[in-house]
Structure formats: structure tokens, C-alpha cells
mmCIF file of C-alpha atoms in Angstrom:
data_model
loop_
_atom_site.group_PDB
_atom_site.id
_atom_site.type_symbol
_atom_site.label_atom_id
_atom_site.label_comp_id
_atom_site.label_asym_id
_atom_site.label_seq_id
_atom_site.Cartn_x
_atom_site.Cartn_y
_atom_site.Cartn_z
ATOM 1 C CA MET Y 1 -30.575 31.135 4.366
ATOM 2 C CA GLN Y 2 -27.141 32.128 5.692
ATOM 3 C CA LEU Y 3 -24.139 29.901 4.981
ATOM 4 C CA ALA Y 4 -22.079 28.737 7.917
ATOM 5 C CA TYR Y 5 -19.000 26.610 8.498
ATOM 6 C CA ASP Y 6 -17.877 25.286 11.898
ATOM 7 C CA GLY Y 7 -20.710 27.281 13.426
ATOM 8 C CA GLN Y 8 -19.467 30.595 11.999
ATOM 9 C CA PRO Y 9 -21.741 32.461 9.556
ATOM 10 C CA PHE Y 10 -20.544 33.774 6.177
ATOM 11 C CA THR Y 11 -21.892 36.897 4.543
ATOM 12 C CA SER Y 12 -21.423 35.542 1.013
ATOM 13 C CA THR Y 13 -20.702 32.406 -0.978
ATOM 14 C CA GLU Y 14 -17.366 33.949 -1.960
ATOM 15 C CA ALA Y 15 -16.342 34.163 1.705
ATOM 16 C CA PHE Y 16 -17.414 30.571 2.251
ATOM 17 C CA ILE Y 17 -15.300 29.332 -0.678
ATOM 18 C CA HIS Y 18 -12.346 31.442 0.454
ATOM 19 C CA GLU Y 19 -12.470 29.889 3.915
ATOM 20 C CA LEU Y 20 -12.505 26.375 2.464
ATOM 21 C CA GLU Y 21 -9.563 27.222 0.216
ATOM 22 C CA GLN Y 22 -7.601 28.325 3.262
ATOM 23 C CA LYS Y 23 -8.599 25.287 5.322
ATOM 24 C CA TYR Y 24 -7.803 22.763 2.584
ATOM 25 C CA ASN Y 25 -4.761 24.442 1.072
ATOM 26 C CA TYR Y 26 -3.387 21.754 -1.238
ATOM 27 C CA GLY Y 27 0.002 22.894 -2.487
ATOM 28 C CA GLY Y 28 0.209 20.199 -5.191
ATOM 29 C CA ILE Y 29 -3.063 21.026 -6.923
ATOM 30 C CA GLU Y 30 -1.503 21.567 -10.388
ATOM 31 C CA PHE Y 31 0.364 18.272 -10.079
ATOM 32 C CA PHE Y 32 -2.830 16.566 -8.934
ATOM 33 C CA PHE Y 33 -4.968 17.605 -11.897
ATOM 34 C CA ALA Y 34 -2.209 16.868 -14.423
ATOM 35 C CA LYS Y 35 -1.778 13.379 -12.966
ATOM 36 C CA GLU Y 36 -5.514 12.770 -12.830
ATOM 37 C CA LYS Y 37 -5.818 13.656 -16.522
ATOM 38 C CA LYS Y 38 -3.103 11.097 -17.302
ATOM 39 C CA LEU Y 39 -4.816 8.525 -15.087
ATOM 40 C CA LEU Y 40 -8.119 8.844 -16.932
ATOM 41 C CA GLN Y 41 -6.348 8.610 -20.301
ATOM 42 C CA HIS Y 42 -4.599 5.402 -19.244
ATOM 43 C CA LEU Y 43 -7.836 3.936 -17.891
ATOM 44 C CA PHE Y 44 -9.883 4.619 -20.990
ATOM 45 C CA LEU Y 45 -7.092 3.222 -23.214
ATOM 46 C CA LEU Y 46 -6.897 0.096 -21.022
ATOM 47 C CA GLU Y 47 -3.279 0.821 -20.107
ATOM 48 C CA GLY Y 48 -3.452 -0.966 -16.784
ATOM 49 C CA GLU Y 49 0.160 -0.856 -15.628
ATOM 50 C CA GLU Y 50 0.454 2.865 -16.386
ATOM 51 C CA ALA Y 51 -2.854 3.581 -14.618
ATOM 52 C CA HIS Y 52 -1.690 1.766 -11.497
ATOM 53 C CA GLN Y 53 1.531 3.787 -11.412
ATOM 54 C CA VAL Y 54 -0.241 7.132 -11.780
ATOM 55 C CA VAL Y 55 -2.914 6.413 -9.175
ATOM 56 C CA GLN Y 56 -0.148 5.517 -6.726
ATOM 57 C CA GLU Y 57 1.477 8.893 -7.378
ATOM 58 C CA ILE Y 58 -1.866 10.670 -6.877
ATOM 59 C CA ILE Y 59 -2.581 8.955 -3.562
ATOM 60 C CA GLU Y 60 0.942 9.585 -2.296
ATOM 61 C CA SER Y 61 0.650 13.255 -3.263
ATOM 62 C CA MET Y 62 -2.665 13.588 -1.409
ATOM 63 C CA GLN Y 63 -1.169 11.919 1.656
ATOM 64 C CA GLU Y 64 1.762 14.341 1.557
ATOM 65 C CA HIS Y 65 -0.078 17.620 0.981
ATOM 66 C CA ILE Y 66 -3.473 17.275 2.686
ATOM 67 C CA GLU Y 67 -3.077 18.252 6.320
ATOM 68 C CA GLU Y 68 -6.558 17.585 7.739
ATOM 69 C CA ASP Y 69 -9.096 14.798 7.222
ATOM 70 C CA LYS Y 70 -6.739 12.830 4.939
ATOM 71 C CA PHE Y 71 -8.698 9.618 5.231
ATOM 72 C CA THR Y 72 -12.023 11.276 4.417
ATOM 73 C CA MET Y 73 -10.637 13.239 1.473
ATOM 74 C CA ILE Y 74 -8.978 10.157 -0.049
ATOM 75 C CA LYS Y 75 -12.124 8.110 0.499
ATOM 76 C CA TYR Y 76 -14.238 10.692 -1.320
ATOM 77 C CA TYR Y 77 -11.668 10.836 -4.116
ATOM 78 C CA LEU Y 78 -11.808 7.068 -4.643
ATOM 79 C CA ILE Y 79 -15.616 7.186 -4.675
ATOM 80 C CA THR Y 80 -15.478 9.975 -7.267
ATOM 81 C CA LEU Y 81 -12.923 8.071 -9.364
ATOM 82 C CA SER Y 82 -15.053 4.927 -9.396
ATOM 83 C CA SER Y 83 -18.078 7.004 -10.459
ATOM 84 C CA ILE Y 84 -16.117 8.513 -13.362
ATOM 85 C CA MET Y 85 -15.093 5.029 -14.467
ATOM 86 C CA ALA Y 86 -18.677 3.787 -14.167
ATOM 87 C CA ARG Y 87 -19.907 6.693 -16.289
ATOM 88 C CA ASN Y 88 -17.424 5.703 -18.980
ATOM 89 C CA LEU Y 89 -18.734 2.148 -18.890
ATOM 90 C CA GLU Y 90 -22.268 3.399 -19.303
ATOM 91 C CA SER Y 91 -21.629 5.932 -22.078
ATOM 92 C CA ASP Y 92 -19.032 4.147 -24.207
ATOM 93 C CA TYR Y 93 -20.267 0.574 -23.814
ATOM 94 C CA ASP Y 94 -24.014 1.172 -23.563
ATOM 95 C CA ASN Y 95 -24.487 -0.984 -20.496
ATOM 96 C CA SER Y 96 -26.213 0.889 -17.689
ATOM 97 C CA SER Y 97 -26.723 -2.228 -15.586
ATOM 98 C CA LYS Y 98 -23.044 -3.198 -15.658
ATOM 99 C CA ALA Y 99 -21.989 0.395 -14.928
ATOM 100 C CA PHE Y 100 -24.335 0.635 -11.945
ATOM 101 C CA THR Y 101 -23.184 -2.737 -10.593
ATOM 102 C CA PHE Y 102 -19.552 -1.701 -10.996
ATOM 103 C CA ASN Y 103 -20.167 1.543 -9.114
ATOM 104 C CA VAL Y 104 -22.018 -0.105 -6.234
ATOM 105 C CA SER Y 105 -19.357 -2.818 -5.966
ATOM 106 C CA CYS Y 106 -16.619 -0.183 -5.722
ATOM 107 C CA PHE Y 107 -18.553 1.685 -3.029
ATOM 108 C CA MET Y 108 -18.861 -1.532 -1.045
ATOM 109 C CA LEU Y 109 -15.129 -2.235 -1.337
ATOM 110 C CA ILE Y 110 -14.188 1.311 -0.302
ATOM 111 C CA ASP Y 111 -16.610 1.297 2.612
ATOM 112 C CA SER Y 112 -15.596 -2.129 3.929
ATOM 113 C CA LYS Y 113 -11.851 -2.307 3.196
ATOM 114 C CA LEU Y 114 -10.374 1.212 3.102
ATOM 115 C CA ASN Y 115 -8.294 2.235 6.115
ATOM 116 C CA ASP Y 116 -5.516 4.709 6.919
ATOM 117 C CA ARG Y 117 -2.816 2.452 5.458
ATOM 118 C CA ASN Y 118 -4.168 0.808 2.308
ATOM 119 C CA ALA Y 119 -5.495 3.553 0.017
ATOM 120 C CA ILE Y 120 -3.141 2.594 -2.834
ATOM 121 C CA GLU Y 121 -4.148 -1.078 -2.598
ATOM 122 C CA VAL Y 122 -7.867 -0.176 -2.685
ATOM 123 C CA ALA Y 123 -7.292 2.106 -5.706
ATOM 124 C CA ASP Y 124 -5.454 -0.773 -7.402
ATOM 125 C CA GLU Y 125 -8.424 -3.068 -6.775
ATOM 126 C CA ILE Y 126 -10.824 -0.598 -8.391
ATOM 127 C CA ILE Y 127 -8.598 -0.309 -11.462
ATOM 128 C CA GLU Y 128 -8.210 -4.106 -11.703
ATOM 129 C CA PHE Y 129 -11.983 -4.498 -11.539
ATOM 130 C CA TYR Y 130 -12.507 -1.859 -14.240
ATOM 131 C CA MET Y 131 -10.005 -3.569 -16.531
ATOM 132 C CA HIS Y 132 -11.695 -6.900 -15.897
ATOM 133 C CA VAL Y 133 -15.095 -5.558 -16.937
ATOM 134 C CA LEU Y 134 -13.728 -4.050 -20.139
ATOM 135 C CA MET Y 135 -11.480 -6.964 -21.103
ATOM 136 C CA LYS Y 136 -14.500 -9.263 -21.104
ATOM 137 C CA LYS Y 137 -15.715 -7.415 -24.208
ATOM 138 C CA LYS Y 138 -12.695 -8.511 -26.238
ATOM 139 C CA ARG Y 139 -13.300 -11.301 -28.714
ATOM 140 C CA PRO Y 140 -10.745 -14.152 -28.563
ATOM 141 C CA ALA Y 141 -8.496 -14.323 -31.625
ATOM 142 C CA LEU Y 142 -7.525 -17.980 -31.899
ATOM 143 C CA LEU Y 143 -7.127 -19.612 -35.303
ATOM 144 C CA HIS Y 144 -10.228 -21.814 -34.945
ATOM 145 C CA ASN Y 145 -13.506 -19.901 -35.147
ATOM 146 C CA THR Y 146 -15.518 -22.584 -33.339
ATOM 147 C CA VAL Y 147 -13.118 -22.460 -30.383
ATOM 148 C CA ASN Y 148 -13.436 -18.660 -30.287
ATOM 149 C CA ASN Y 149 -17.225 -18.972 -30.210
ATOM 150 C CA VAL Y 150 -17.070 -21.651 -27.504
ATOM 151 C CA ILE Y 151 -15.013 -19.297 -25.334
ATOM 152 C CA LEU Y 152 -17.613 -16.550 -25.828
ATOM 153 C CA HIS Y 153 -20.370 -19.052 -25.023
ATOM 154 C CA ILE Y 154 -18.640 -19.985 -21.758
ATOM 155 C CA ASP Y 155 -18.117 -16.325 -20.835
ATOM 156 C CA LYS Y 156 -21.792 -15.532 -21.310
ATOM 157 C CA ARG Y 157 -22.968 -18.565 -19.322
ATOM 158 C CA ILE Y 158 -20.269 -18.863 -16.692
ATOM 159 C CA GLU Y 159 -22.849 -18.693 -13.912
ATOM 160 C CA SER Y 160 -24.622 -21.812 -15.157
ATOM 161 C CA ALA Y 161 -24.051 -25.572 -15.019
ATOM 162 C CA LEU Y 162 -21.800 -25.881 -18.073
ATOM 163 C CA THR Y 163 -20.812 -29.311 -19.382
ATOM 164 C CA VAL Y 164 -18.781 -30.459 -22.381
ATOM 165 C CA GLU Y 165 -21.809 -32.352 -23.708
ATOM 166 C CA GLU Y 166 -24.106 -29.316 -23.478
ATOM 167 C CA ILE Y 167 -21.600 -27.075 -25.243
ATOM 168 C CA ALA Y 168 -20.929 -29.662 -27.968
ATOM 169 C CA LYS Y 169 -24.667 -29.975 -28.590
ATOM 170 C CA GLN Y 170 -24.959 -26.190 -28.814
ATOM 171 C CA PHE Y 171 -22.361 -26.156 -31.611
ATOM 172 C CA ASN Y 172 -23.623 -29.328 -33.292
ATOM 173 C CA ILE Y 173 -20.365 -31.261 -32.967
ATOM 174 C CA SER Y 174 -19.345 -34.314 -30.976
ATOM 175 C CA ALA Y 175 -18.014 -33.891 -27.443
ATOM 176 C CA SER Y 176 -14.805 -35.735 -28.319
ATOM 177 C CA HIS Y 177 -14.121 -33.546 -31.359
ATOM 178 C CA LEU Y 178 -14.824 -30.380 -29.390
ATOM 179 C CA SER Y 179 -12.514 -31.490 -26.587
ATOM 180 C CA ARG Y 180 -9.746 -32.246 -29.070
ATOM 181 C CA ILE Y 181 -9.853 -28.948 -30.994
ATOM 182 C CA PHE Y 182 -10.274 -26.920 -27.817
ATOM 183 C CA ARG Y 183 -7.156 -28.390 -26.233
ATOM 184 C CA GLU Y 184 -5.235 -28.095 -29.487
ATOM 185 C CA HIS Y 185 -5.905 -24.336 -29.764
ATOM 186 C CA THR Y 186 -5.920 -23.233 -26.108
ATOM 187 C CA GLY Y 187 -3.501 -25.609 -24.394
ATOM 188 C CA SER Y 188 -6.207 -26.456 -21.866
ATOM 189 C CA THR Y 189 -8.923 -29.072 -21.712
ATOM 190 C CA LEU Y 190 -12.453 -27.738 -21.935
ATOM 191 C CA VAL Y 191 -13.269 -28.891 -18.387
ATOM 192 C CA GLU Y 192 -10.147 -27.165 -17.071
ATOM 193 C CA TYR Y 193 -11.014 -23.957 -18.917
ATOM 194 C CA ILE Y 194 -14.539 -23.898 -17.495
ATOM 195 C CA ASN Y 195 -13.113 -24.226 -13.976
ATOM 196 C CA ILE Y 196 -10.479 -21.585 -14.734
ATOM 197 C CA ARG Y 197 -13.119 -19.085 -15.859
ATOM 198 C CA LYS Y 198 -15.212 -19.809 -12.777
ATOM 199 C CA VAL Y 199 -12.205 -19.166 -10.548
ATOM 200 C CA GLU Y 200 -11.397 -15.933 -12.413
ATOM 201 C CA GLU Y 201 -14.937 -14.637 -12.009
ATOM 202 C CA SER Y 202 -15.301 -15.764 -8.407
ATOM 203 C CA GLN Y 203 -12.298 -13.605 -7.427
ATOM 204 C CA TYR Y 204 -14.331 -10.457 -8.044
ATOM 205 C CA HIS Y 205 -17.275 -11.705 -6.017
ATOM 206 C CA LEU Y 206 -14.907 -12.470 -3.155
ATOM 207 C CA ARG Y 207 -13.366 -8.990 -3.240
ATOM 208 C CA PHE Y 208 -16.322 -6.850 -4.277
ATOM 209 C CA SER Y 209 -19.308 -8.450 -2.581
ATOM 210 C CA ASP Y 210 -20.327 -9.581 0.883
ATOM 211 C CA LYS Y 211 -21.690 -12.933 -0.339
ATOM 212 C CA LYS Y 212 -20.742 -15.931 1.757
ATOM 213 C CA ILE Y 213 -18.170 -18.258 0.207
ATOM 214 C CA ALA Y 214 -20.765 -21.027 0.073
ATOM 215 C CA GLU Y 215 -23.076 -18.710 -1.887
ATOM 216 C CA ILE Y 216 -20.315 -17.933 -4.383
ATOM 217 C CA SER Y 217 -19.592 -21.638 -4.736
ATOM 218 C CA ASP Y 218 -23.259 -22.301 -5.497
ATOM 219 C CA LYS Y 219 -23.431 -19.330 -7.875
ATOM 220 C CA PHE Y 220 -20.818 -20.936 -10.116
ATOM 221 C CA PHE Y 221 -22.271 -24.452 -9.776
ATOM 222 C CA PHE Y 222 -19.403 -26.087 -7.953
ATOM 223 C CA CYS Y 223 -20.662 -29.313 -6.447
ATOM 224 C CA ASN Y 224 -19.809 -28.112 -2.917
ATOM 225 C CA GLN Y 225 -17.724 -25.516 -1.080
ATOM 226 C CA SER Y 226 -14.844 -27.914 -0.423
ATOM 227 C CA TYR Y 227 -14.455 -28.600 -4.139
ATOM 228 C CA PHE Y 228 -14.628 -24.870 -4.884
ATOM 229 C CA THR Y 229 -11.881 -24.240 -2.314
ATOM 230 C CA ARG Y 230 -9.685 -26.973 -3.802
ATOM 231 C CA ILE Y 231 -10.063 -25.703 -7.380
ATOM 232 C CA PHE Y 232 -9.626 -22.068 -6.338
ATOM 233 C CA LYS Y 233 -6.391 -22.844 -4.466
ATOM 234 C CA LYS Y 234 -5.110 -24.954 -7.356
ATOM 235 C CA TYR Y 235 -5.053 -21.923 -9.649
ATOM 236 C CA THR Y 236 -4.539 -18.975 -7.285
ATOM 237 C CA GLY Y 237 -2.353 -20.568 -4.598
ATOM 238 C CA ARG Y 238 -4.727 -19.391 -1.862
ATOM 239 C CA THR Y 239 -8.063 -20.424 -0.433
ATOM 240 C CA PRO Y 240 -11.097 -18.219 -1.143
ATOM 241 C CA ARG Y 241 -11.035 -17.076 2.486
ATOM 242 C CA GLU Y 242 -7.354 -16.100 2.288
ATOM 243 C CA PHE Y 243 -7.933 -14.267 -0.978
ATOM 244 C CA ARG Y 244 -10.877 -12.330 0.441
ATOM 245 C CA SER Y 245 -9.148 -11.298 3.674
ATOM 246 C CA SER Y 246 -6.250 -9.460 2.022
ATOM 247 C CA LEU Y 247 -5.815 -6.890 -0.741
ATOM 248 C CA ALA Y 248 -2.092 -7.633 -0.951
ATOM 249 C CA GLY Y 249 -2.017 -10.086 -3.819
ATOM 250 C CA GLU Y 250 -2.548 -10.645 -7.491
ATOM 251 C CA TYR Y 251 -5.550 -11.856 -9.412
ATOM 252 C CA TYR Y 252 -5.205 -15.151 -11.227
ATOM 253 C CA LYS Y 253 -5.662 -14.624 -14.972
ATOM 254 C CA PHE Y 254 -5.397 -17.370 -17.585
ATOM 255 C CA THR Y 255 -3.732 -16.218 -20.805
ATOM 256 C CA LEU Y 256 -4.913 -17.683 -24.091
ATOM 257 C CA PRO Y 257 -2.309 -18.321 -26.801
ATOM 258 C CA GLY Y 258 -1.477 -15.053 -28.549
ATOM 259 C CA GLU Y 259 -2.828 -12.873 -25.750
ATOM 260 C CA LYS Y 260 -0.565 -10.280 -24.175
ATOM 261 C CA SER Y 261 -0.238 -11.075 -20.485
ATOM 262 C CA SER Y 262 -0.056 -8.201 -18.020
ATOM 263 C CA GLN Y 263 3.082 -7.911 -15.908
ATOM 264 C CA TRP Y 264 1.393 -5.665 -13.349
ATOM 265 C CA THR Y 265 0.161 -8.446 -11.101
ATOM 266 C CA VAL Y 266 3.680 -9.850 -10.720
ATOM 267 C CA ASN Y 267 5.185 -6.437 -9.993
ATOM 268 C CA ARG Y 268 2.381 -5.587 -7.624
ATOM 269 C CA CYS Y 269 2.796 -8.825 -5.689
ATOM 270 C CA ASN Y 270 6.537 -8.298 -5.407
ATOM 271 C CA GLN Y 271 6.001 -4.739 -4.247
ATOM 272 C CA VAL Y 272 3.625 -5.819 -1.514
ATOM 273 C CA THR Y 273 5.739 -8.685 -0.209
ATOM 274 C CA MET Y 274 9.160 -6.997 -0.199
#
């Protein structure tokens, strides 16, 4: 079988590769691979702010140096990047299902949201999602072990009808005592924290899935869509529909006492709105 490109036959694979090198002459290739190496290091060390900065530099470099098919080349790069990140999830965290779901979700976001003007924002979303998946593996480090275990219990069952009474029964303590120690060590009531975690998780379904808002509301056992919208806006400042329609905004993230809060979302929001 004879290789061909643009209808013109090549006599060898070497000639074919040479032609592609000439067509896609990327003057910043050394810069690109050096930056990509740094990006992957930041990602795998969970250095979110640094990863966001480097991926912005990579995208801007591609936009500057690639002369033809910029959109297609950047799209394929983002797909490749998300696959690399998914492979890391699978190999280092032994969770093939989560890695596959992450990869498919990124493909859906790229396919549905990427355009000629928002490549950096889409790359940011992929990185935010990756960090979210990994951060969920961290055990809370509050001073009360029961409260730590309650937080883990909520995380594992966030897509169920959680109640204070059910959780208290699970840990063999009274609902009033649980409510008291939870607020004392987290600064939030248990009911508030359950709603907060539901809002946090629902953000990723809004951005990375095509589920209807009513379906997402039902998934997290809100009593109805109106209540979901009210609670979501209370913590994020936007309705679920507003959050879904734009990539130009931060994720809401509740910070437990003693946790290091990320400054990236603030900087990113300021950058977008300036």
C-alpha cells in the first residue's frame, strides 16, 4: 500500500514524515516539550496553580507558532493531555472506573465547549477536574476522629439521601451530640455541610456532563429543582444554569479548618473578568 498525503503519493515513510515536518513546522518545539514536562510534574504533585500557569503558556505558544489547523491541533492536544492524566489516575490510584469516567468526561467537555477563543479556559477546567478527583482521596485531619470519619462517610455517600439521624445511627451516637461536635470542629452545621458537599459535586456534573439540571438535582436528593437552584446560588453566587453556560468562573470549594485553600480560583476569576 502506497502512502499519500493531500492526494500526492510518497515513495517512502521517510518522505511522508519529512512532508509533515515541513507542513507543521513548529518553531517552539523545544519550548513546548520542556513546558509539557513541567506541566505533568505539577499535575502529578497536585500543584494546581503552577499547572494552570504552565498550561496557559503551552496553549499560547501553540497559538503563536502553529500556522495551519490551530483549532484541530489544540483540540487533539487537550484530548491527549486528558488521556495522560487519566492514565495516571488508573496506574497510581488503582481505579480504572474513575480514570475511564474522567477521560470520557473530558472528551465531552472538549467536544461540546471548545472553540477558537477558549482553549485556555477548557484546559483549566480539565486541570480543575483532575485536582478534584485526586483531592477526594485525602483524609480530613481535624482533631476529632469521629468528625473525620463522618466527613469520609458523607463523601462516599454524597449521592444518597443523607440525614443527621442516619449518620448518627451509623456512628452509634446521638444526633444532638453529633451535630454539636461537628459544628465545633468544622465551623459548619452537619446539614449545611451535606448541602455544601452536594453543591461541590454537582458543579462537575454541570460542567462535565449533559445531564439535565433536574436530573442532577434528583441525583443528589434535593427535594426539587427550585430548592437545588436556591442552595446552589447561596454558595456559588450563580444559578446552576448560569454556572453551566460559562467557563469563565471559579468553582466553589469549602475549606475545612486547617486545610490550605487554593488561591487559583480567585486569580482565575479576576483574570477572566478584567
